[in-house]
Structure formats: structure tokens, C-alpha cells
């Protein structure tokens, strides 16, 4: 018994590490030749962190999340999730994924969309109901249970898709520009809610965004990437407190971090030119 | 109201054009025979009289619309439905084998599609055969099927239904392959992240996504089934059914009967297609479809 526990811990470099990437690289073979989407990515994401990925379009942010989610296979290097391979982690249902689009099933009501992953993992009906209600409450969608996706605005649909990922209740949440298509006000509101949720649940969140303020506002760490091939050019630790009211975005500390991110992005660009 | 008028006016206009053209054509087609008759009888009718006669021959080359309409009306509404002269009776005979064949065909089409979508080997091997099967002219195959089945003692409804099946499984198979493959990549990825099993992905994603495709292909299939049933009645020497009616009409030059049977066939086809459409609408509505 003790042996197996030791072995299990031995394979893991860091007990706290949720995602560990070592010299990770991915090359897509396309008709116009190989495309290097990721190259030499070294990154450790610890439990309870909120990590944002920011970088110009095509720098491999989505690809990295998809590698974690076992939706793409790396061609170089290693990656482990909770000490397991991405495939094992997926089979253990270790993460929830929020896609850039809401990706709701049009033939399901909001509540049954949120309940979809719960049906799949085979939860008892009563617990399904309870989780659906709780997560819809969390994203302010109570009262819309019986509506179909087309009856909701884009922002509401995106919130429903977040509720769906939350209902799944994995400790790791992968979010690919979940608020990209939303207006500023709704986005602010969802940012606040997401932050509150993260504080309450101590989940680990990987969050892709194009917005510097969003990245700085949400994250404990910001990973700046640059394209062709997709690399990590800078990792910025946030010095902001865990408790963050929206107006923290006017504080000098916030602006200083934002400036660093912007410099990092610019450096990545000038490397190209 | 305006929308109704916008829809009805064009339809009525086209219909009027067709009817007028039909009358002109009927006069043209029947005139030689009428002239012959008149010459033998030594009559010299005025133009109006002559036209009137061409439109009221008992066995015209081309019956006039009102002759067909009258025959259709009498044989549909004025006869007992059990009478061998009733078009309702003949339609019912054809309809029953249509429906049986359509049910088989739809089931077979769905089965084939599920196989093609899930088994790579079937995708490669089956599709060419299915397409080849439809290039064989049904008029050539139908008598063979009927004769072969009759030889082993199967007659009546089943052989006709099998021809309907033969014609109707194809659109359903093709439509369902497309439908079962229609889910977004993102939806498939989503199911993958949940580690959903193949059967869960099938029932929760592929099947619901394929429903619109199913009904679209069923509309085509049901019309093809009816054609199959009618074609199936031709070589059997069947005594009942729209096909039998057409055949009998052609033996005895009962052109008006033939046309009336043709109209009955079209009416049945239209009703079937509309019915499938309505069921499709209801199902899609119950699946949260956006009202158009
Ligand atoms: N399936 C694929 N096949 C081939 N190339 C791909 C594939 N997916 C992504 N790529 C390429 O990999 C690179 C990285 O793509 P990725 O989607 O990860 O970028 P991104 O950082 O998410 O961009 P964006 O901010 O626009 O979403 C791009 O050059 C893209 O063209
Ligand atoms: Mg992306």
C-alpha cells in the first residue's frame, strides 16, 4: 500500500502541480506543409492558480488548451495533468472546457444543456437537478431553465455554457476566450462573477484572452505568448490581492502589471518584424 | 391576408395557364379522330360545335380537364369505397403497400447509415453498392422481384412493398449519413472532453442532430415508395391499386380512367409528402426548433 502511494508521488515532480509542460511542442501537418503551433513550452500551473494566456492571434493559445484537454496530441516534449497523461486525465474527467463559442445543443433547453455532462457521468436525477439549479443561479440564469438557446442573447448563452462547465465540477477549468464575443458591461460582470467563483471554489483556471485588462484583472499569473512558432515569451506574477473589486483596474499597481504585459506582447511582435 | 394572396395568386395563375394549355392541346390531339368521325357521318359542324365534340369523346386520345375531373369526382366520392371502381379503394391498396415499403425502407436506410457512420469498413465497401443499386432501372428489376418471389410463394402486398423499400431506403440512407455526420466539430469535442462513450455521443448528439435530415430525406423517400408501389402493380397483373388501374385503362383505351388514376396517384403522393412534412415540423418544434 505504502509502496504504491510512494510510486504515485514519485512520478510527480510537484505535488501541487496541476499542469506540467516540459519542452512541449506541436507541429500540425497541413497540406501547405508543417505548421509549428507550439514550441518549447515549459510551464507549471499549480493548484488554485488563475492563469491567463495572452498573445496575438495564431500564437497557439487554443492549441495549448486543447493539448491539456487531450483534443490535440503534442509532437514533442511532455505534458502531465495531475500527474497523469492528458488522456488519463480526460478519462478521469479532470477538467471542464469552455469553448470560444457557447456550443449549446439547440434541441436542449438551458437546464438540459447544463445537465448534459451530468447525464453522461450518470449522476442521480436529484443531484443533477440540484447542480443545475446551483450553477444556473451562479451565472444569474435562474428563470431561464426551460428556454431554448435561440431564445437567449449571446451573453446569456455563453453564461449557460459556463454553467455547464461548472456543473461538471472538475477542479481544473479550461476557458478559451469565453467572453470574447461579449460587450464590455456584460464582460465586466462575468469577470467579477468568475473571480468570485474561483475564490469560493479554489479551482485551477486556465483562461485564454485577447484583453490585457481582463488578463490582469483575473489572473494570479499571466503567460504572454508570441506566434510562429507559438512560444511562451514572458510569465508575469500578479501582485494584486485575491479580493479584487472592479475599480482595482484604476490602481497604479494594476496599471503597472498591464504595462508589463503590453511590453511583453510588443517584444513578442518585434521579434517577428 | 396579403401573405395568403401573395401565395395563392401565383399558384392560381399558373394553374389557369396549365388548364388553358391543356384544353388547347386536347382539341389539337382529338381533332383528327373527330374529323374522321364527322366525315364518315357526313356532318359539317361549325367550329364551336367541332371543338365541343373534341372535348367530349368517350375515349379521347387526350381527355379534357373537365372529363378527368368529373371521372375523378365520381369515382372518388360517389362510389362505395369497397367498389372495384372506387379510386379510394385503389388508392388504399397502393397506399398500404407504399406505407409498408416506406417503413421498411426508412428502417433499412437508417440502419445502413448507422453502419456507415460507425464502421469504417462499411463506409468504404457499402456506399458504392448502394449507389450502384440505384442506377439499375427499377422497371427492369420490379418484374424480376415479383416473379422470383411469386415462385417461392410470396405474392400480394409484400413484393410490391419490397419494390417501395428498394426505392425508398436510398434517400434515407444518404440523408442519414449526412445527418449523423452533421454535428459541429465543437460539439463532438465537447462530448470528448466529457469522455462520453460512442453510444452516448450517438444518442445525445448524432441522433438529434440528424432529425432534420431524416425528415427531409423521408419526404423524398415516401414519394419514391409510392412510385415503387405503382410500378410493382404493373407486372403482377394486379387487379387492384392505382398501377392496376393505369394498366387496365391502357388495355381498354380508357384514357379518362387512366388520367383520373394518375390524378389519384398525385393526390396520394402530395398527401404523403405533406403529412411527412407536418410530422417533421411537429417533431422539430418539440425539439425546441425556432418557429420559422
Ligand atoms: N487543426 C489544425 N490544423 C492545422 N493548423 C492548425 C490547426 N489548429 C491550429 N492550427 C494553426 O496553429 C496555430 C495556432 O493556432 P491557435 O488556434 O492555437 O491560435 P490562437 O492563439 O488560439 O489564436 P486566436 O487568438 O486567433 O484564437 C495557427 O497558426 C493555426 O493556423
Ligand atoms: Mg484561439
Tab-separated table of C-alpha atoms in Angstrom, chain A residues 2-4 9 13 24 35 44 84 108 154 180 210 212 221 267 273:
chain	number	residue	atom	x	y	z
A	2	UNK	CA	2.685	2.434	1.086
A	3	UNK	CA	4.709	1.401	-1.933
A	4	UNK	CA	2.019	2.371	-4.411
A	9	UNK	CA	4.063	10.628	-5.737
A	13	UNK	CA	7.631	16.389	-9.664
A	24	UNK	CA	6.207	20.840	-25.196
A	35	UNK	CA	2.766	24.450	-39.032
A	44	UNK	CA	3.911	24.564	-14.379
A	84	UNK	CA	-1.419	11.767	-15.435
A	108	UNK	CA	-31.970	21.019	-25.491
A	154	UNK	CA	-25.260	35.615	-26.935
A	180	UNK	CA	-14.558	37.275	-26.368
A	210	UNK	CA	-7.022	38.893	-26.018
A	212	UNK	CA	-4.884	42.911	-21.318
A	221	UNK	CA	-0.212	34.699	-13.348
A	267	UNK	CA	8.561	42.285	-27.531
A	273	UNK	CA	9.438	42.066	-37.664
